[in-house]
PDB file of C-alpha atoms in Angstrom:
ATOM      1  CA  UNK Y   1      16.619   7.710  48.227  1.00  0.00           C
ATOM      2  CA  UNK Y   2      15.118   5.112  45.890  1.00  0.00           C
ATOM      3  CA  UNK Y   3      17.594   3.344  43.517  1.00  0.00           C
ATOM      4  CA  UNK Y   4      15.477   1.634  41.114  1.00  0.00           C
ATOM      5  CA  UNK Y   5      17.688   0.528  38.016  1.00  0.00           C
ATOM      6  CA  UNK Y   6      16.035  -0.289  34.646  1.00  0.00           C
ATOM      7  CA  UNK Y   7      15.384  -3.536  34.925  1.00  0.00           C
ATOM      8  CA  UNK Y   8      13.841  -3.345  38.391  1.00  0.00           C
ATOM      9  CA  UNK Y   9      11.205  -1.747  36.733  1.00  0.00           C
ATOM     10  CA  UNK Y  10       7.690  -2.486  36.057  1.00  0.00           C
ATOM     11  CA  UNK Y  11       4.942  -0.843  34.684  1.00  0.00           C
ATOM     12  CA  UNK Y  12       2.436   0.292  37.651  1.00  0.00           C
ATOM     13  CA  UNK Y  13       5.253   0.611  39.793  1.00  0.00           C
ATOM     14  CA  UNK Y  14       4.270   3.276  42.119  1.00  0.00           C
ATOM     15  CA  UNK Y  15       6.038   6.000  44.678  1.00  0.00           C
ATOM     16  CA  UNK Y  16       4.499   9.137  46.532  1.00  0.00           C
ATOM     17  CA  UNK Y  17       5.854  11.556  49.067  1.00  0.00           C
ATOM     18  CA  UNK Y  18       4.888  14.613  51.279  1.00  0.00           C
ATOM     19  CA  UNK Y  19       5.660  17.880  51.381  1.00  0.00           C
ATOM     20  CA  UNK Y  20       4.214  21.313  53.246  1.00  0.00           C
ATOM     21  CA  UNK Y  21       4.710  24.386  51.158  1.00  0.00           C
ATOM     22  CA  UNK Y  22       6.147  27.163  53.542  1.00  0.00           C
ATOM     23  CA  UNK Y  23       6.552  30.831  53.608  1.00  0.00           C
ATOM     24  CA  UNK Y  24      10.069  30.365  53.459  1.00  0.00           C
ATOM     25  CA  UNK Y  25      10.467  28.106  50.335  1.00  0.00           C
ATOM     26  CA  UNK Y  26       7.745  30.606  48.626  1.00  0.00           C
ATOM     27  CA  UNK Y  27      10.907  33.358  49.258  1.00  0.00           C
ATOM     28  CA  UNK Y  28      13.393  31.465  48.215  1.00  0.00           C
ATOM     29  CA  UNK Y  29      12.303  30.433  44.737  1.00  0.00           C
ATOM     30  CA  UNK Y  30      11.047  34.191  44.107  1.00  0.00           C
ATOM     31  CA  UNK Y  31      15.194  35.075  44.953  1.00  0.00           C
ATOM     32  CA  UNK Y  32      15.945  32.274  42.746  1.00  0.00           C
ATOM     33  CA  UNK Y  33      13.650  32.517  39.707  1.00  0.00           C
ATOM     34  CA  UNK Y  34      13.473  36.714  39.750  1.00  0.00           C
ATOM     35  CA  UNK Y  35       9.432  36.064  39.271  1.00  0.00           C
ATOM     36  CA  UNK Y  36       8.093  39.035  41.578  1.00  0.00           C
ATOM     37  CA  UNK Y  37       4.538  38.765  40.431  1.00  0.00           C
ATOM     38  CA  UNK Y  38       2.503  40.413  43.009  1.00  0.00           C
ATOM     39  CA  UNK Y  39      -0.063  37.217  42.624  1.00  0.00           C
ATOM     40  CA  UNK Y  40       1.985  35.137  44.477  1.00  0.00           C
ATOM     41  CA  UNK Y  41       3.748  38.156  46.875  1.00  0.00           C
ATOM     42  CA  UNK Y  42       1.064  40.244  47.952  1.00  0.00           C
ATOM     43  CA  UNK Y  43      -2.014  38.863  49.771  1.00  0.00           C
ATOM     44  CA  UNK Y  44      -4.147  41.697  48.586  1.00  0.00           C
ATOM     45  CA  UNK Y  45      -3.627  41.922  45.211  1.00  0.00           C
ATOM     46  CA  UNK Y  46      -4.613  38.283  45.459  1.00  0.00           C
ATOM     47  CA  UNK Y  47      -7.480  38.120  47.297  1.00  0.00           C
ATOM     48  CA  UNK Y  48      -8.978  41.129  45.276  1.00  0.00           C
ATOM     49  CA  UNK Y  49      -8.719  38.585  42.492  1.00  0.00           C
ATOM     50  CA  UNK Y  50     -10.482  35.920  43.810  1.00  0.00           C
ATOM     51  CA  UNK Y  51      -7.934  33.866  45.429  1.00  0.00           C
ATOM     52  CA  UNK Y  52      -7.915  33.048  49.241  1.00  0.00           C
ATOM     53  CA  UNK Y  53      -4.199  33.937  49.729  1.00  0.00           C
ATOM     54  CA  UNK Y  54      -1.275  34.618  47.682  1.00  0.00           C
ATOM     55  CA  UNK Y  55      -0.628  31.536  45.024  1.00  0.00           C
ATOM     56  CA  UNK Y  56       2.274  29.535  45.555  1.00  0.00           C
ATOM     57  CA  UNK Y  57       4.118  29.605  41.708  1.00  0.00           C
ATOM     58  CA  UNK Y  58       3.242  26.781  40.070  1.00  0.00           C
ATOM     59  CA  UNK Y  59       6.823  26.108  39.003  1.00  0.00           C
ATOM     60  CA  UNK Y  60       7.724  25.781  42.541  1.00  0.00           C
ATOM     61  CA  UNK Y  61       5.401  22.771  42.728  1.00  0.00           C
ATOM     62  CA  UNK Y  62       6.833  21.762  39.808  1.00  0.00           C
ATOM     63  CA  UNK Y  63      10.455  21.361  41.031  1.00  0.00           C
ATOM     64  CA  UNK Y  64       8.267  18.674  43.569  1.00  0.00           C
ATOM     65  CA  UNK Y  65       8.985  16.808  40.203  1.00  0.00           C
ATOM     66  CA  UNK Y  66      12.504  16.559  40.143  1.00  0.00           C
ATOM     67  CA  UNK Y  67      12.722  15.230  43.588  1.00  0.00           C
ATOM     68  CA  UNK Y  68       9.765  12.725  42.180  1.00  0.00           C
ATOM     69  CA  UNK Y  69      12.503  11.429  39.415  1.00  0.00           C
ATOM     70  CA  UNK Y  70      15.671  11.856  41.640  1.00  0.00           C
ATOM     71  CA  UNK Y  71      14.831  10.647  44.527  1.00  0.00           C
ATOM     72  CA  UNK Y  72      11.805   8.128  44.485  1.00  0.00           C
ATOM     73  CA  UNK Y  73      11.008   7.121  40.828  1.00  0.00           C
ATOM     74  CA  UNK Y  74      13.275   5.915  39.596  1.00  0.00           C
ATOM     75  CA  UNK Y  75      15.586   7.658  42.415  1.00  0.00           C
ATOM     76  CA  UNK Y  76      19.513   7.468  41.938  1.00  0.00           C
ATOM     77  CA  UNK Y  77      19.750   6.859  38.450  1.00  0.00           C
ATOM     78  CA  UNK Y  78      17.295   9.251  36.792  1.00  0.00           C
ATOM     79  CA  UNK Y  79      17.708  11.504  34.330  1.00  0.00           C
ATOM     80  CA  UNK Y  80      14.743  13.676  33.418  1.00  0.00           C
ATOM     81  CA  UNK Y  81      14.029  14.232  29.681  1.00  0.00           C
ATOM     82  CA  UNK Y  82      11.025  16.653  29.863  1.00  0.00           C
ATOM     83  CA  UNK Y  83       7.774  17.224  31.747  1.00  0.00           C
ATOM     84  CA  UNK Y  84       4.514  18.436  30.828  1.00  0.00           C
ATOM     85  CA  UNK Y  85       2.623  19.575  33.872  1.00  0.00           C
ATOM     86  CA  UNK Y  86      -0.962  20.991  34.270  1.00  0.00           C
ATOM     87  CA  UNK Y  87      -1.793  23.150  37.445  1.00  0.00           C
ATOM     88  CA  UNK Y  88      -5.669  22.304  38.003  1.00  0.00           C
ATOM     89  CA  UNK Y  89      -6.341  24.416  41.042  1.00  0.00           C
ATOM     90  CA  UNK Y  90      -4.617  27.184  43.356  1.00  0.00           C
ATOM     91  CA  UNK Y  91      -1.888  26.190  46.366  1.00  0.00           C
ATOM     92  CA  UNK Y  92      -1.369  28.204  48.864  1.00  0.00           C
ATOM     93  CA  UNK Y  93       1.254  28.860  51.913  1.00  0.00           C
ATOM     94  CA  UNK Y  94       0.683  25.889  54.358  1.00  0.00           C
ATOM     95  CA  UNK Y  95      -1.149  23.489  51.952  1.00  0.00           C
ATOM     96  CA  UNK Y  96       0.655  19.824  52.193  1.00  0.00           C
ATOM     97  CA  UNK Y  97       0.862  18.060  49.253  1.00  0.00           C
ATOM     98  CA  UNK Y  98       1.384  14.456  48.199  1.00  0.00           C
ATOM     99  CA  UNK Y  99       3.088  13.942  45.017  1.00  0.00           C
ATOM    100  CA  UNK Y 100       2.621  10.295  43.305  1.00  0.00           C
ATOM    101  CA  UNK Y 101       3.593   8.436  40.072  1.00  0.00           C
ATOM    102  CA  UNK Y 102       3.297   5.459  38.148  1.00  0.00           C
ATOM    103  CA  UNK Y 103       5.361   3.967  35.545  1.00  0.00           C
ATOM    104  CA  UNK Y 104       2.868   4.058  32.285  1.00  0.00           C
ATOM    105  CA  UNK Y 105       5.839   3.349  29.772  1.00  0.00           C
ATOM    106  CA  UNK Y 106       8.760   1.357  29.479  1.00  0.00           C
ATOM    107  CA  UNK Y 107      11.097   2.089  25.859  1.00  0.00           C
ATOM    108  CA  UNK Y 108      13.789  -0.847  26.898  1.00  0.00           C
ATOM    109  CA  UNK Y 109      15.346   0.536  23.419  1.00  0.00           C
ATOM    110  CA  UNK Y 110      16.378   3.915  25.049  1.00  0.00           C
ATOM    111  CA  UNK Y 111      15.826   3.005  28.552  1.00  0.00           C
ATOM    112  CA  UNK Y 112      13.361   5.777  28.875  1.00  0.00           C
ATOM    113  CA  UNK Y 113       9.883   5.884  31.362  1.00  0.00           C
ATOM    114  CA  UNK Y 114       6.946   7.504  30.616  1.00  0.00           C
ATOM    115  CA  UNK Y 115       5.556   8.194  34.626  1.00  0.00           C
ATOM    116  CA  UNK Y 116       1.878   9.966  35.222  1.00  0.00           C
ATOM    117  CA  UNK Y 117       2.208  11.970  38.154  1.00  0.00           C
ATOM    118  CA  UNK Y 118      -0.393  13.476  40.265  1.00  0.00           C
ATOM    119  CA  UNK Y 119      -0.047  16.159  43.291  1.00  0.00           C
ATOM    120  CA  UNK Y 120      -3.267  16.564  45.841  1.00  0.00           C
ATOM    121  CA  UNK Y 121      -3.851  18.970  48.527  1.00  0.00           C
ATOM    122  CA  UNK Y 122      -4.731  17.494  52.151  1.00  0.00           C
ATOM    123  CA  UNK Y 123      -7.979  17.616  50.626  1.00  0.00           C
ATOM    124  CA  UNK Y 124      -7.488  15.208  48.018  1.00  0.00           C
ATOM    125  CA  UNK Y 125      -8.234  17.738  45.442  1.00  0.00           C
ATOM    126  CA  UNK Y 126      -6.209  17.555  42.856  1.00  0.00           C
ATOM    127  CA  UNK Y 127      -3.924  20.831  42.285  1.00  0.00           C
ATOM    128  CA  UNK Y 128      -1.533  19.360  39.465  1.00  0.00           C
ATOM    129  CA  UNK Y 129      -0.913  16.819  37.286  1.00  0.00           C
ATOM    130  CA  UNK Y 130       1.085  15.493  34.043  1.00  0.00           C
ATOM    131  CA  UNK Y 131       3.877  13.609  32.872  1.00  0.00           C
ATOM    132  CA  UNK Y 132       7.387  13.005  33.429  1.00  0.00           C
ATOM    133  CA  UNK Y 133       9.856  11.132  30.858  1.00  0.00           C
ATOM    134  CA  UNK Y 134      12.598  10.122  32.579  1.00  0.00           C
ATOM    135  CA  UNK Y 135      15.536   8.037  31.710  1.00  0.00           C
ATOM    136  CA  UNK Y 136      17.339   5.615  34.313  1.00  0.00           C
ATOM    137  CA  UNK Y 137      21.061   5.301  33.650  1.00  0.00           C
ATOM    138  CA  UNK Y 138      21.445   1.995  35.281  1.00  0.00           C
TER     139      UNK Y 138
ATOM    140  CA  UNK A   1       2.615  -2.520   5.829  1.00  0.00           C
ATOM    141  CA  UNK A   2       4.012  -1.150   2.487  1.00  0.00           C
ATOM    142  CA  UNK A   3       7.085   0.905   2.458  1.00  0.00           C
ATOM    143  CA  UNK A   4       4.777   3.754   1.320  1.00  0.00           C
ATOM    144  CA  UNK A   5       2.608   3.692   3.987  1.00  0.00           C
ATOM    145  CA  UNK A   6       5.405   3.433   6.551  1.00  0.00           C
ATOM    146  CA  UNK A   7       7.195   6.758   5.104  1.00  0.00           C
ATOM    147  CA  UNK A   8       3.710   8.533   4.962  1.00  0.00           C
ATOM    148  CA  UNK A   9       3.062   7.247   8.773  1.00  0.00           C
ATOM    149  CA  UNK A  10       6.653   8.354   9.672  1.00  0.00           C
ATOM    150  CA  UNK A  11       6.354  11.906   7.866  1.00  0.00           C
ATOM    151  CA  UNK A  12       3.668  12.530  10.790  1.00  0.00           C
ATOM    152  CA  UNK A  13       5.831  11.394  13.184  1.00  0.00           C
ATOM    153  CA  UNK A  14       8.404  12.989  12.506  1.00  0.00           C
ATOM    154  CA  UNK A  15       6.646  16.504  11.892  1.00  0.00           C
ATOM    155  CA  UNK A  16       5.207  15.750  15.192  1.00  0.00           C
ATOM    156  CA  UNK A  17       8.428  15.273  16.821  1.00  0.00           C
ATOM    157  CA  UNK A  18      10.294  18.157  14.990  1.00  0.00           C
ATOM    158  CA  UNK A  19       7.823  20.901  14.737  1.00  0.00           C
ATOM    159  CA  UNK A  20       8.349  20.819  11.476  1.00  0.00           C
ATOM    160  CA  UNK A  21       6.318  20.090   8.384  1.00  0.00           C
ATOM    161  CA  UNK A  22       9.064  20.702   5.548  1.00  0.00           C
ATOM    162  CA  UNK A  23      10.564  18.000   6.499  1.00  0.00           C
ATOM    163  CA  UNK A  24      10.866  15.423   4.038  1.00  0.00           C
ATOM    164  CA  UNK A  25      12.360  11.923   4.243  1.00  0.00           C
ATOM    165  CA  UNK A  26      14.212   9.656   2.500  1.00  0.00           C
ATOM    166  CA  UNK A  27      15.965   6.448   2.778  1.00  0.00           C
ATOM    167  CA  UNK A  28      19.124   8.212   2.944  1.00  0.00           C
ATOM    168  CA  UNK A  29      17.703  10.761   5.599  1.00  0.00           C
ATOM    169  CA  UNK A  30      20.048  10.513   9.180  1.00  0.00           C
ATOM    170  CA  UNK A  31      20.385  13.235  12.011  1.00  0.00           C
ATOM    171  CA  UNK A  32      22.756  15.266  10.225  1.00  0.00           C
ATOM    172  CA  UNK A  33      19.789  16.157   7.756  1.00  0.00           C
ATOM    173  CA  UNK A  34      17.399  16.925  10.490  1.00  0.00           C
ATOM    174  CA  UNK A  35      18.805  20.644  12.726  1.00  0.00           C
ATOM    175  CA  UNK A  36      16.969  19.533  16.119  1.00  0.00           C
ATOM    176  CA  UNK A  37      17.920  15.893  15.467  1.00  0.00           C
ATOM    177  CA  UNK A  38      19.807  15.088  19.040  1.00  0.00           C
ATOM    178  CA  UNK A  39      20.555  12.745  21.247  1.00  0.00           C
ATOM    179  CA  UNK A  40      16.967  13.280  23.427  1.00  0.00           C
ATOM    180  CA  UNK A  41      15.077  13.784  20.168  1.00  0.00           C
ATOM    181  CA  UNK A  42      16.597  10.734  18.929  1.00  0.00           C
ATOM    182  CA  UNK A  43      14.700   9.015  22.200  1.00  0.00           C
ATOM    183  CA  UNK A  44      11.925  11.074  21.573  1.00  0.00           C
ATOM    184  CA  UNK A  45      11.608  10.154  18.232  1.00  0.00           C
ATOM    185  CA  UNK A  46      12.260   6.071  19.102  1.00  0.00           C
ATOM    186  CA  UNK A  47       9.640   6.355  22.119  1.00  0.00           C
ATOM    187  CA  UNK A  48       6.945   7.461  19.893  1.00  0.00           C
ATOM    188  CA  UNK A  49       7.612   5.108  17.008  1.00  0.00           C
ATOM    189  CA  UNK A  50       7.326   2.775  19.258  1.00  0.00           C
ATOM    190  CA  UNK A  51       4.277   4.022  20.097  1.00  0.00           C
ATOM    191  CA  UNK A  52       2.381   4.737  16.793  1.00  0.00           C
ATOM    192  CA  UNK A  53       3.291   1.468  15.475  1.00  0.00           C
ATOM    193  CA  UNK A  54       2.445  -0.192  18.541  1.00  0.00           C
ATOM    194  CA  UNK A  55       5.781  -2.305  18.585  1.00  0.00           C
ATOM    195  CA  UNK A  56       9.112  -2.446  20.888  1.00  0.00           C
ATOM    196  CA  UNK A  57      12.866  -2.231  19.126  1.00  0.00           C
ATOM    197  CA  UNK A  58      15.572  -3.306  20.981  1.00  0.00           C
ATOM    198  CA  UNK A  59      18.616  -1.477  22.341  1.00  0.00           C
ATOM    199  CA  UNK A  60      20.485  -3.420  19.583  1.00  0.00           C
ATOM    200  CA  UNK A  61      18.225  -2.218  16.668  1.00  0.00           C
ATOM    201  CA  UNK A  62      17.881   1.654  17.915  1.00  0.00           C
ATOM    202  CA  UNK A  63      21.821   1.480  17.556  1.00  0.00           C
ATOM    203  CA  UNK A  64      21.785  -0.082  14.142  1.00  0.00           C
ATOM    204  CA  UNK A  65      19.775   2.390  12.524  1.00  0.00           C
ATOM    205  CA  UNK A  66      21.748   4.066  10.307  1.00  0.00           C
ATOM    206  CA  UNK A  67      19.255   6.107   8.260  1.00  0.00           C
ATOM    207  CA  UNK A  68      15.193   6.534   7.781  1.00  0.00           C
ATOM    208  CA  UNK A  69      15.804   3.487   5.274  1.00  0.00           C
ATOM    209  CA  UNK A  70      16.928   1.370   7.650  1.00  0.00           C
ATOM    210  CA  UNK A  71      14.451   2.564  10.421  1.00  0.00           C
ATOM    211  CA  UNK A  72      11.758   1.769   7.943  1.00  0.00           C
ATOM    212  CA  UNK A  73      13.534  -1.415   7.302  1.00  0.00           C
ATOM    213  CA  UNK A  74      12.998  -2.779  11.005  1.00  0.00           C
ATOM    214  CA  UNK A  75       9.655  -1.118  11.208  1.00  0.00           C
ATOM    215  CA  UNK A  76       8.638  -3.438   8.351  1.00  0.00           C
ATOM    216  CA  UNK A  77      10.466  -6.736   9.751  1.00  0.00           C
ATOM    217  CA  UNK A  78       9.159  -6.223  12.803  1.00  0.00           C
ATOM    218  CA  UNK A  79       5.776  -5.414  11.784  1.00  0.00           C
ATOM    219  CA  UNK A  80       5.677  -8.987   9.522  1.00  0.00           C
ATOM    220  CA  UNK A  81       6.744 -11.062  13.012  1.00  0.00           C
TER     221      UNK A  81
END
């Protein structure tokens, strides 16, 4: 885990990680969340709309975000204000994904970060994309 | 920057911020005249001052700000420097 405090900071700074999205996670966030859309649970129903596969919910690749703040950027010491995330193409079951950001902002006044994040498939495509304001407590 | 045009420039901001365009301000405005005025709004709000005006307040000045009157205050000193 990263342990950037605030004054470690710089704008530019950068951090990225990896993940593979598995069948398994894809089950556990539909027992967490309740959301039993048949888009991202049954293959059919999603292929007869167009998609390759069933869609991975885009709020599980969200919660890639938190783990952006809390554990790489700025790691220990974050506390997440808000994110605004776009999802700019489908993810499916198997897809690995490499989450970055980059400090845009620095508010020394209320010790807050404004950090652009992208995720890409191991295509390079971009699937998502937005903005997290964090703060960092130390 | 007159005082005028600061309070018309922070009436956007603040609508923005809020989600809310009945919102009017005075000198004597503080968070206990504004419902969703918290703690993260409060940064919200400071972040895109900051922004808008294209200036940086210290930790120092966020905490002195007492009301809108003395926000507009440091806006002005700072915008004079």
């Amino acid at each position: 885990m990263k342990e950037y405090r605030f004054e470690e900071i710089s704008l530019g700074l950068s951090e990225s990680f990896q993940v593979e999205i598995t069948r398994e996670m894809m089950d556990k966030f539909r027992d967490i969340s309740g959301d039993v859309n048949p888009l991202h649970n049954d293959t059919e129903f999603a292929k007869a709309r167009g998609y390759e596969d069933r869609v991975v919910y885009g709020m599980l690749i969200a919660s890639q975000i938190s783990t952006l703040g809390g554990v790489y950027l700025p790691g220990k010491y974050c506390l997440i204000h808000g994110v605004e995330i776009d999802f700019a193409r489908p993810v499916y079951i198997g897809d690995k994904l490499t989450i970055s950001g980059t400090v845009k902002e620095i508010h020394e006044s209320v010790r807050r970060l404004t950090i652009k994040f992208v995720i890409r498939n191991q295509t390079g495509k971009t699937v998502s994309k937005g903005i997290l304001k964090a703060g960092c407590m130390l | 920057m007159s005082r005028e045009e600061v309070f018309e420039r922070l009436h956007e901001i603040f609508w923005d911020v809020f989600d809310d365009e009945d919102i009017r301000l005075t000198d004597a405005t503080t968070s206990d005249d504004i419902e969703d005025w918290d703690s993260l709004e409060h940064i919200n709000l400071v972040v895109e001052i900051e922004n808008q005006f294209g200036m940086k307040f210290t930790m120092g000045e966020v905490h002195e700000m007492k009301n809108v009157g003395e926000m507009v205050d440091i806006i002005i000193e700072r915008a004079t420097k």
